[in-house]
Amino acid sequence: MRKPFVAGNWKMNKTIAETRDLISAMTEKLNEIKNVEKVVCPPFISLQTAHELLRNTEIGVGAQNMFWEEKGAFTGEVAPAMIKELCDYVILGHSERRAYFGETDALVNKKLLAAQKFDLTPIVCVGETLEQYESNQTSQVVSAQTKLGLADVPADFAPRIVVAYEPVWAIGTGKASTGEAANVVIKDVIRKSIAELYGESTAQAIRVLYGGSVTGANAKEFFSQPDIDGALVGGASLKVDDFIQIVKQTQ
Ligand code: PEP
């Protein structure tokens, strides 16, 4: 049985003071929802605040990115050990990082190996662009992202990886995929690619999330699919009632 998982990606939103307000407003209700792993991912600068506010709760804290090197002359970057002091999770290879900051599958893989080394649970994002979707390249693109991004981790760490299938055309657009279509990609492309890397039992053990315009109103459609284990939520994770509603839909 895969434990449901919902993570909120706050992207570049909320100051430290606003982080304090948002977390304070959602903690009690979120904490009451059991049997689901819940994670919030504020910007780097608010991770310390999130860590302090959530330390005695069942809500985890995640970073939205990290560098793969351990330390040194990498101006503006944040190292895995720095993340690990405040977080148990890290989002890797989000499509916005791929699109605006040139992240490739090879870089995502380096970051994944660093996450393994520093005992962080990685949430690895994959997904096709609108152009790739319209030219029927979804399987090919998502399979390559999965295989290159997830390669070479020790077999005992692989089941800990969380994959988020996020069609780029569905992110922040209000145009979510359908539960059925997302389930097909997750089952026939993502789990199949993982099985080719690590075998069928790992492919069945890894949690795979859907992401892309998930709301309290459509979450159930995704969570009721057999191969979808939860969601990576952007916009709706900044709204207390919406995020709680989404997490509740896993029950
Ligand atoms: C995301 O940022 O990962 C995301 C899925 O965003 P949204 O829910 O706003 O589409």
GROMACS .gro file of C-alpha atoms and ligand atoms in nm:
model
  261
    1MET     CA    1   0.000   0.000   0.000
    2ARG     CA    2   0.140   0.339  -0.100
    3LYS     CA    3   0.071   0.614   0.152
    4PRO     CA    4  -0.103   0.914  -0.010
    5PHE     CA    5   0.113   1.223  -0.048
    6VAL     CA    6   0.022   1.587  -0.101
    7ALA     CA    7   0.281   1.863  -0.130
    8GLY     CA    8   0.224   2.235  -0.173
    9ASN     CA    9   0.470   2.415  -0.397
   10TRP     CA   10   0.446   2.780  -0.299
   11LYS     CA   11   0.681   2.885  -0.581
   12MET     CA   12   0.808   3.245  -0.542
   13ASN     CA   13   0.524   3.353  -0.317
   14LYS     CA   14   0.500   3.471   0.046
   15THR     CA   15   0.741   3.671   0.257
   16ILE     CA   16   0.862   3.535   0.590
   17ALA     CA   17   0.581   3.716   0.773
   18GLU     CA   18   0.324   3.584   0.523
   19THR     CA   19   0.468   3.235   0.558
   20ARG     CA   20   0.411   3.254   0.932
   21ASP     CA   21   0.049   3.361   0.875
   22LEU     CA   22  -0.027   3.098   0.611
   23ILE     CA   23   0.126   2.810   0.806
   24SER     CA   24  -0.043   2.920   1.128
   25ALA     CA   25  -0.377   2.931   0.949
   26MET     CA   26  -0.352   2.578   0.810
   27THR     CA   27  -0.154   2.377   1.066
   28GLU     CA   28  -0.426   2.260   1.302
   29LYS     CA   29  -0.671   2.145   1.035
   30LEU     CA   30  -0.401   1.986   0.821
   31ASN     CA   31  -0.258   1.804   1.117
   32GLU     CA   32  -0.597   1.647   1.190
   33ILE     CA   33  -0.601   1.470   0.851
   34LYS     CA   34  -0.429   1.136   0.907
   35ASN     CA   35  -0.281   0.865   0.686
   36VAL     CA   36  -0.151   1.109   0.428
   37GLU     CA   37   0.197   1.259   0.403
   38LYS     CA   38   0.160   1.639   0.394
   39VAL     CA   39   0.439   1.874   0.292
   40VAL     CA   40   0.470   2.249   0.236
   41CYS     CA   41   0.747   2.392   0.020
   42PRO     CA   42   0.797   2.767   0.077
   43PRO     CA   43   1.082   2.971  -0.074
   44PHE     CA   44   1.432   2.909   0.071
   45ILE     CA   45   1.426   3.220   0.283
   46SER     CA   46   1.116   3.100   0.471
   47LEU     CA   47   1.229   2.744   0.535
   48GLN     CA   48   1.362   2.824   0.882
   49THR     CA   49   1.027   2.976   0.981
   50ALA     CA   50   0.837   2.680   0.838
   51HIS     CA   51   1.070   2.437   1.011
   52GLU     CA   52   1.019   2.605   1.350
   53LEU     CA   53   0.641   2.630   1.316
   54LEU     CA   54   0.598   2.271   1.195
   55ARG     CA   55   0.858   2.089   1.403
   56ASN     CA   56   0.605   1.924   1.639
   57THR     CA   57   0.345   1.848   1.374
   58GLU     CA   58   0.293   1.579   1.114
   59ILE     CA   59   0.345   1.832   0.834
   60GLY     CA   60   0.678   1.814   0.656
   61VAL     CA   61   0.883   2.093   0.504
   62GLY     CA   62   1.037   2.079   0.158
   63ALA     CA   63   1.265   2.301  -0.050
   64GLN     CA   64   1.177   2.386  -0.410
   65ASN     CA   65   1.527   2.322  -0.545
   66MET     CA   66   1.886   2.268  -0.436
   67PHE     CA   67   2.235   2.249  -0.581
   68TRP     CA   68   2.419   1.916  -0.607
   69GLU     CA   69   2.765   2.021  -0.486
   70GLU     CA   70   2.832   2.003  -0.114
   71LYS     CA   71   2.992   2.346  -0.069
   72GLY     CA   72   3.212   2.604  -0.237
   73ALA     CA   73   3.217   2.885  -0.489
   74PHE     CA   74   2.863   2.854  -0.629
   75THR     CA   75   2.719   3.200  -0.571
   76GLY     CA   76   2.347   3.203  -0.507
   77GLU     CA   77   2.312   2.827  -0.469
   78VAL     CA   78   2.199   2.628  -0.166
   79ALA     CA   79   2.370   2.303  -0.066
   80PRO     CA   80   2.204   1.974   0.032
   81ALA     CA   81   2.338   1.986   0.390
   82MET     CA   82   2.185   2.335   0.432
   83ILE     CA   83   1.850   2.205   0.312
   84LYS     CA   84   1.874   1.902   0.536
   85GLU     CA   85   1.897   2.119   0.849
   86LEU     CA   86   1.547   2.249   0.778
   87CYS     CA   87   1.374   2.002   0.546
   88ASP     CA   88   1.309   1.636   0.483
   89TYR     CA   89   1.193   1.686   0.123
   90VAL     CA   90   1.313   1.863  -0.190
   91ILE     CA   91   1.139   1.927  -0.523
   92LEU     CA   92   1.370   1.857  -0.817
   93GLY     CA   93   1.335   1.933  -1.186
   94HIS     CA   94   1.015   2.139  -1.166
   95SER     CA   95   0.913   2.243  -1.516
   96GLU     CA   96   0.967   2.610  -1.426
   97ARG     CA   97   1.329   2.527  -1.340
   98ARG     CA   98   1.363   2.336  -1.665
   99ALA     CA   99   1.207   2.620  -1.867
  100TYR     CA  100   1.362   2.929  -1.704
  101PHE     CA  101   1.687   2.799  -1.555
  102GLY     CA  102   1.801   2.545  -1.812
  103GLU     CA  103   1.773   2.238  -1.591
  104THR     CA  104   1.828   1.922  -1.788
  105ASP     CA  105   1.763   1.560  -1.697
  106ALA     CA  106   2.136   1.521  -1.630
  107LEU     CA  107   2.128   1.805  -1.375
  108VAL     CA  108   1.813   1.666  -1.215
  109ASN     CA  109   1.991   1.333  -1.180
  110LYS     CA  110   2.292   1.495  -1.007
  111LYS     CA  111   2.053   1.662  -0.764
  112LEU     CA  112   1.872   1.335  -0.704
  113LEU     CA  113   2.199   1.162  -0.616
  114ALA     CA  114   2.279   1.449  -0.377
  115ALA     CA  115   1.934   1.411  -0.217
  116GLN     CA  116   2.005   1.043  -0.162
  117LYS     CA  117   2.343   1.120  -0.007
  118PHE     CA  118   2.189   1.373   0.233
  119ASP     CA  119   1.885   1.164   0.319
  120LEU     CA  120   1.628   1.397   0.163
  121THR     CA  121   1.309   1.262   0.003
  122PRO     CA  122   1.314   1.392  -0.355
  123ILE     CA  123   0.998   1.491  -0.540
  124VAL     CA  124   1.110   1.460  -0.902
  125CYS     CA  125   0.893   1.641  -1.158
  126VAL     CA  126   0.840   1.516  -1.511
  127GLY     CA  127   0.593   1.620  -1.779
  128GLU     CA  128   0.553   1.718  -2.142
  129THR     CA  129   0.508   2.068  -2.282
  130LEU     CA  130   0.200   2.170  -2.480
  131GLU     CA  131   0.393   2.139  -2.805
  132GLN     CA  132   0.511   1.787  -2.714
  133TYR     CA  133   0.159   1.693  -2.606
  134GLU     CA  134   0.009   1.817  -2.931
  135SER     CA  135   0.265   1.627  -3.137
  136ASN     CA  136   0.200   1.301  -2.948
  137GLN     CA  137   0.542   1.295  -2.784
  138THR     CA  138   0.419   1.256  -2.426
  139SER     CA  139   0.532   0.895  -2.378
  140GLN     CA  140   0.872   0.949  -2.530
  141VAL     CA  141   0.942   1.270  -2.334
  142VAL     CA  142   0.814   1.148  -1.998
  143SER     CA  143   0.989   0.814  -2.032
  144ALA     CA  144   1.323   0.984  -2.109
  145GLN     CA  145   1.281   1.231  -1.820
  146THR     CA  146   1.203   0.945  -1.582
  147LYS     CA  147   1.484   0.717  -1.693
  148LEU     CA  148   1.754   0.985  -1.712
  149GLY     CA  149   1.639   1.169  -1.401
  150LEU     CA  150   1.607   0.861  -1.180
  151ALA     CA  151   1.912   0.668  -1.299
  152ASP     CA  152   2.185   0.524  -1.081
  153VAL     CA  153   2.043   0.561  -0.732
  154PRO     CA  154   2.106   0.266  -0.497
  155ALA     CA  155   1.820   0.016  -0.520
  156ASP     CA  156   1.735   0.059  -0.151
  157PHE     CA  157   1.682   0.435  -0.196
  158ALA     CA  158   1.472   0.412  -0.513
  159PRO     CA  159   1.139   0.335  -0.337
  160ARG     CA  160   1.178   0.657  -0.139
  161ILE     CA  161   1.164   0.874  -0.452
  162VAL     CA  162   0.837   1.053  -0.518
  163VAL     CA  163   0.763   1.135  -0.883
  164ALA     CA  164   0.525   1.414  -0.983
  165TYR     CA  165   0.370   1.388  -1.328
  166GLU     CA  166   0.302   1.747  -1.422
  167PRO     CA  167   0.198   1.813  -1.782
  168VAL     CA  168   0.342   2.160  -1.839
  169TRP     CA  169   0.028   2.272  -2.022
  170ALA     CA  170  -0.174   2.204  -1.706
  171ILE     CA  171   0.047   2.398  -1.461
  172GLY     CA  172  -0.103   2.725  -1.347
  173THR     CA  173  -0.338   2.733  -1.643
  174GLY     CA  174  -0.660   2.614  -1.482
  175LYS     CA  175  -0.669   2.344  -1.750
  176ALA     CA  176  -0.607   2.025  -1.552
  177SER     CA  177  -0.561   1.693  -1.726
  178THR     CA  178  -0.824   1.429  -1.656
  179GLY     CA  179  -0.781   1.160  -1.394
  180GLU     CA  180  -0.800   0.892  -1.659
  181ALA     CA  181  -0.545   1.049  -1.895
  182ALA     CA  182  -0.297   1.120  -1.612
  183ASN     CA  183  -0.337   0.765  -1.483
  184VAL     CA  184  -0.251   0.623  -1.826
  185VAL     CA  185   0.076   0.820  -1.841
  186ILE     CA  186   0.165   0.730  -1.482
  187LYS     CA  187   0.090   0.360  -1.527
  188ASP     CA  188   0.209   0.299  -1.882
  189VAL     CA  189   0.501   0.539  -1.900
  190ILE     CA  190   0.630   0.639  -1.556
  191ARG     CA  191   0.587   0.312  -1.365
  192LYS     CA  192   0.700   0.119  -1.672
  193SER     CA  193   1.018   0.329  -1.699
  194ILE     CA  194   1.085   0.282  -1.327
  195ALA     CA  195   1.033  -0.093  -1.367
  196GLU     CA  196   1.294  -0.095  -1.643
  197LEU     CA  197   1.539   0.076  -1.409
  198TYR     CA  198   1.466  -0.089  -1.074
  199GLY     CA  199   1.219  -0.373  -1.131
  200GLU     CA  200   0.846  -0.410  -1.093
  201SER     CA  201   0.830  -0.410  -0.713
  202THR     CA  202   1.006  -0.070  -0.694
  203ALA     CA  203   0.779   0.062  -0.971
  204GLN     CA  204   0.481  -0.038  -0.759
  205ALA     CA  205   0.631   0.103  -0.438
  206ILE     CA  206   0.718   0.454  -0.561
  207ARG     CA  207   0.454   0.720  -0.503
  208VAL     CA  208   0.355   0.903  -0.821
  209LEU     CA  209   0.163   1.228  -0.791
  210TYR     CA  210  -0.034   1.430  -1.043
  211GLY     CA  211   0.027   1.805  -1.063
  212GLY     CA  212  -0.134   2.074  -1.276
  213SER     CA  213  -0.426   2.295  -1.169
  214VAL     CA  214  -0.536   2.063  -0.888
  215THR     CA  215  -0.811   2.218  -0.674
  216GLY     CA  216  -1.040   2.105  -0.396
  217ALA     CA  217  -1.304   2.050  -0.663
  218ASN     CA  218  -1.109   1.820  -0.897
  219ALA     CA  219  -0.867   1.644  -0.657
  220LYS     CA  220  -1.093   1.344  -0.604
  221GLU     CA  221  -1.099   1.270  -0.975
  222PHE     CA  222  -0.721   1.221  -0.963
  223PHE     CA  223  -0.700   1.049  -0.624
  224SER     CA  224  -0.957   0.789  -0.720
  225GLN     CA  225  -0.729   0.662  -0.998
  226PRO     CA  226  -0.535   0.346  -0.905
  227ASP     CA  227  -0.190   0.473  -1.003
  228ILE     CA  228  -0.216   0.829  -0.871
  229ASP     CA  229  -0.098   0.856  -0.511
  230GLY     CA  230  -0.157   1.225  -0.444
  231ALA     CA  231  -0.077   1.568  -0.581
  232LEU     CA  232   0.184   1.836  -0.616
  233VAL     CA  233  -0.020   2.152  -0.578
  234GLY     CA  234   0.087   2.501  -0.685
  235GLY     CA  235  -0.166   2.785  -0.677
  236ALA     CA  236  -0.420   2.613  -0.454
  237SER     CA  237  -0.157   2.541  -0.187
  238LEU     CA  238  -0.153   2.915  -0.109
  239LYS     CA  239  -0.521   2.910  -0.014
  240VAL     CA  240  -0.588   2.757   0.325
  241ASP     CA  241  -0.934   2.614   0.255
  242ASP     CA  242  -0.841   2.483  -0.089
  243PHE     CA  243  -0.527   2.309   0.029
  244ILE     CA  244  -0.705   2.147   0.324
  245GLN     CA  245  -0.985   2.040   0.092
  246ILE     CA  246  -0.733   1.878  -0.145
  247VAL     CA  247  -0.560   1.690   0.137
  248LYS     CA  248  -0.900   1.572   0.266
  249GLN     CA  249  -0.983   1.425  -0.074
  250THR     CA  250  -0.715   1.158  -0.021
  251GLN     CA  251  -0.931   1.004   0.255
  252PEP     C1  252   0.314   2.323  -0.962
  252PEP     O1  253   0.366   2.431  -0.942
  252PEP     O2  254   0.380   2.219  -0.945
  252PEP     C2  255   0.172   2.318  -1.000
  252PEP     C3  256   0.119   2.203  -1.028
  252PEP     O3  257   0.106   2.438  -1.008
  252PEP     P1  258  -0.055   2.458  -1.020
  252PEP     O4  259  -0.119   2.367  -0.918
  252PEP     O5  260  -0.075   2.603  -0.987
  252PEP     O6  261  -0.094   2.423  -1.158
   0.00000   0.00000   0.00000
